[in-house]
Amino acid sequence: MKHQILLILLLFPFALFSDTSFITDKEYSSELYKNPRGIGCHSCHGKKGEGKLIASYIHKGKARNFMGPIINNLDIERFSKALNTRKDGMPRYFLTKKEIEMLFFYVNINLKKVEEVDEN
């Protein structure tokens, strides 16, 4: 028992400064996309950022659709700006730079790799 405690005390500092994480970037970005701050991106932008019909309604006798725009074709600057601007029903999430990068990674890099694997 004494040796086990000594071993734990010796290895604990290394665990604090280790680069390993309990969650991968892929897992983190996926969970962030599903629920960044209460309302998941997928609810309006689709599972892969392909855009999605949010609601159909009648306005002044005309049929209208409210669409969540396509976001998997944006560059990082436009993507970031869209996340930090409240427009047409888009809520402000007050995301960190790292969170924005992870969301961009998810819809532009991670999902494209999945599509490539599915095609083969």
C-alpha positions as YAML, in Angstrom:
chain: A
units: angstrom
residues:
- id: 1
  name: MET
  ca: [0.00, 0.00, 0.00]
- id: 2
  name: LYS
  ca: [2.83, 2.36, 0.87]
- id: 3
  name: HIS
  ca: [4.47, 1.75, -2.52]
- id: 4
  name: GLN
  ca: [1.21, 2.35, -4.38]
- id: 5
  name: ILE
  ca: [0.71, 5.71, -2.71]
- id: 6
  name: LEU
  ca: [4.31, 6.68, -3.45]
- id: 7
  name: LEU
  ca: [3.87, 5.68, -7.11]
- id: 8
  name: ILE
  ca: [0.66, 7.73, -7.40]
- id: 9
  name: LEU
  ca: [2.34, 10.76, -5.84]
- id: 10
  name: LEU
  ca: [5.28, 10.45, -8.22]
- id: 11
  name: LEU
  ca: [3.13, 10.10, -11.36]
- id: 12
  name: PHE
  ca: [0.42, 12.64, -10.49]
- id: 13
  name: PRO
  ca: [2.37, 15.74, -11.65]
- id: 14
  name: PHE
  ca: [2.92, 14.13, -15.07]
- id: 15
  name: ALA
  ca: [-0.81, 13.48, -15.41]
- id: 16
  name: LEU
  ca: [-1.55, 17.15, -14.78]
- id: 17
  name: PHE
  ca: [0.65, 18.33, -17.64]
- id: 18
  name: SER
  ca: [-0.06, 15.53, -20.07]
- id: 19
  name: ASP
  ca: [-1.25, 16.34, -23.61]
- id: 20
  name: THR
  ca: [-3.70, 13.47, -23.56]
- id: 21
  name: SER
  ca: [-7.39, 14.18, -23.25]
- id: 22
  name: PHE
  ca: [-10.36, 12.09, -22.28]
- id: 23
  name: ILE
  ca: [-12.20, 13.30, -25.41]
- id: 24
  name: THR
  ca: [-10.96, 13.60, -28.98]
- id: 25
  name: ASP
  ca: [-11.39, 16.67, -31.17]
- id: 26
  name: LYS
  ca: [-13.85, 14.66, -33.25]
- id: 27
  name: GLU
  ca: [-15.98, 13.81, -30.21]
- id: 28
  name: TYR
  ca: [-15.76, 17.33, -28.78]
- id: 29
  name: SER
  ca: [-16.71, 19.02, -32.05]
- id: 30
  name: SER
  ca: [-19.61, 16.60, -32.57]
- id: 31
  name: GLU
  ca: [-21.05, 17.26, -29.12]
- id: 32
  name: LEU
  ca: [-20.52, 21.00, -29.49]
- id: 33
  name: TYR
  ca: [-22.40, 20.97, -32.83]
- id: 34
  name: LYS
  ca: [-25.27, 19.10, -31.22]
- id: 35
  name: ASN
  ca: [-25.56, 21.47, -28.26]
- id: 36
  name: PRO
  ca: [-23.33, 24.57, -28.06]
- id: 37
  name: ARG
  ca: [-25.51, 26.55, -25.63]
- id: 38
  name: GLY
  ca: [-28.93, 24.94, -25.40]
- id: 39
  name: ILE
  ca: [-29.96, 24.87, -29.07]
- id: 40
  name: GLY
  ca: [-27.99, 22.53, -31.30]
- id: 41
  name: CYS
  ca: [-26.67, 23.73, -34.66]
- id: 42
  name: HIS
  ca: [-28.15, 20.63, -36.28]
- id: 43
  name: SER
  ca: [-31.66, 21.82, -35.40]
- id: 44
  name: CYS
  ca: [-31.46, 24.58, -38.03]
- id: 45
  name: HIS
  ca: [-28.47, 23.73, -40.22]
- id: 46
  name: GLY
  ca: [-28.92, 19.97, -40.58]
- id: 47
  name: LYS
  ca: [-26.77, 17.04, -39.48]
- id: 48
  name: LYS
  ca: [-23.93, 17.99, -41.82]
- id: 49
  name: GLY
  ca: [-24.39, 21.75, -42.10]
- id: 50
  name: GLU
  ca: [-26.29, 21.27, -45.36]
- id: 51
  name: GLY
  ca: [-29.14, 23.62, -44.40]
- id: 52
  name: LYS
  ca: [-32.60, 22.68, -43.23]
- id: 53
  name: LEU
  ca: [-36.22, 23.71, -43.42]
- id: 54
  name: ILE
  ca: [-37.12, 25.14, -40.02]
- id: 55
  name: ALA
  ca: [-40.74, 26.12, -40.63]
- id: 56
  name: SER
  ca: [-43.34, 26.57, -43.35]
- id: 57
  name: TYR
  ca: [-46.01, 29.21, -42.85]
- id: 58
  name: ILE
  ca: [-48.51, 31.47, -44.62]
- id: 59
  name: HIS
  ca: [-47.81, 35.20, -44.65]
- id: 60
  name: LYS
  ca: [-50.31, 37.55, -46.28]
- id: 61
  name: GLY
  ca: [-51.80, 34.65, -48.19]
- id: 62
  name: LYS
  ca: [-48.45, 33.39, -49.55]
- id: 63
  name: ALA
  ca: [-46.68, 30.18, -48.56]
- id: 64
  name: ARG
  ca: [-43.27, 30.88, -47.07]
- id: 65
  name: ASN
  ca: [-40.39, 28.81, -45.77]
- id: 66
  name: PHE
  ca: [-37.95, 29.74, -43.04]
- id: 67
  name: MET
  ca: [-34.65, 28.00, -43.79]
- id: 68
  name: GLY
  ca: [-31.51, 27.40, -41.81]
- id: 69
  name: PRO
  ca: [-28.73, 28.25, -44.29]
- id: 70
  name: ILE
  ca: [-25.97, 25.97, -45.54]
- id: 71
  name: ILE
  ca: [-22.89, 26.41, -43.37]
- id: 72
  name: ASN
  ca: [-20.55, 23.67, -44.61]
- id: 73
  name: ASN
  ca: [-19.33, 25.81, -47.51]
- id: 74
  name: LEU
  ca: [-18.16, 28.87, -45.56]
- id: 75
  name: ASP
  ca: [-14.56, 29.88, -44.95]
- id: 76
  name: ILE
  ca: [-13.48, 30.30, -41.32]
- id: 77
  name: GLU
  ca: [-13.85, 34.11, -41.37]
- id: 78
  name: ARG
  ca: [-17.47, 34.05, -42.62]
- id: 79
  name: PHE
  ca: [-18.25, 31.13, -40.33]
- id: 80
  name: SER
  ca: [-16.91, 32.99, -37.29]
- id: 81
  name: LYS
  ca: [-18.68, 36.23, -38.22]
- id: 82
  name: ALA
  ca: [-22.00, 34.42, -38.66]
- id: 83
  name: LEU
  ca: [-21.65, 32.89, -35.19]
- id: 84
  name: ASN
  ca: [-21.02, 36.29, -33.65]
- id: 85
  name: THR
  ca: [-23.81, 38.19, -35.44]
- id: 86
  name: ARG
  ca: [-27.46, 37.96, -34.52]
- id: 87
  name: LYS
  ca: [-29.43, 37.85, -37.77]
- id: 88
  name: ASP
  ca: [-32.60, 36.19, -39.08]
- id: 89
  name: GLY
  ca: [-33.24, 34.03, -36.03]
- id: 90
  name: MET
  ca: [-29.60, 33.06, -35.44]
- id: 91
  name: PRO
  ca: [-28.94, 33.26, -31.69]
- id: 92
  name: ARG
  ca: [-25.66, 34.59, -30.29]
- id: 93
  name: TYR
  ca: [-23.85, 31.80, -28.52]
- id: 94
  name: PHE
  ca: [-20.86, 33.77, -27.19]
- id: 95
  name: LEU
  ca: [-18.50, 30.98, -28.21]
- id: 96
  name: THR
  ca: [-14.79, 31.01, -27.57]
- id: 97
  name: LYS
  ca: [-12.32, 31.05, -30.46]
- id: 98
  name: LYS
  ca: [-11.53, 27.38, -29.75]
- id: 99
  name: GLU
  ca: [-15.23, 26.44, -29.83]
- id: 100
  name: ILE
  ca: [-15.69, 28.23, -33.17]
- id: 101
  name: GLU
  ca: [-12.66, 26.41, -34.59]
- id: 102
  name: MET
  ca: [-14.06, 23.08, -33.37]
- id: 103
  name: LEU
  ca: [-17.47, 23.76, -34.98]
- id: 104
  name: PHE
  ca: [-15.74, 24.74, -38.22]
- id: 105
  name: PHE
  ca: [-13.67, 21.56, -38.03]
- id: 106
  name: TYR
  ca: [-16.82, 19.52, -37.52]
- id: 107
  name: VAL
  ca: [-18.82, 20.79, -40.51]
- id: 108
  name: ASN
  ca: [-15.97, 21.39, -42.94]
- id: 109
  name: ILE
  ca: [-13.32, 18.78, -42.26]
- id: 110
  name: ASN
  ca: [-14.64, 16.03, -40.03]
- id: 111
  name: LEU
  ca: [-17.90, 15.45, -41.92]
- id: 112
  name: LYS
  ca: [-16.22, 15.57, -45.33]
- id: 113
  name: LYS
  ca: [-13.89, 12.77, -44.24]
- id: 114
  name: VAL
  ca: [-16.91, 10.71, -43.15]
- id: 115
  name: GLU
  ca: [-18.55, 11.28, -46.55]
- id: 116
  name: GLU
  ca: [-15.37, 10.16, -48.35]
- id: 117
  name: VAL
  ca: [-15.29, 6.92, -46.32]
- id: 118
  name: ASP
  ca: [-19.01, 6.32, -47.02]
- id: 119
  name: GLU
  ca: [-18.43, 6.71, -50.79]
- id: 120
  name: ASN
  ca: [-15.67, 4.06, -50.86]
...
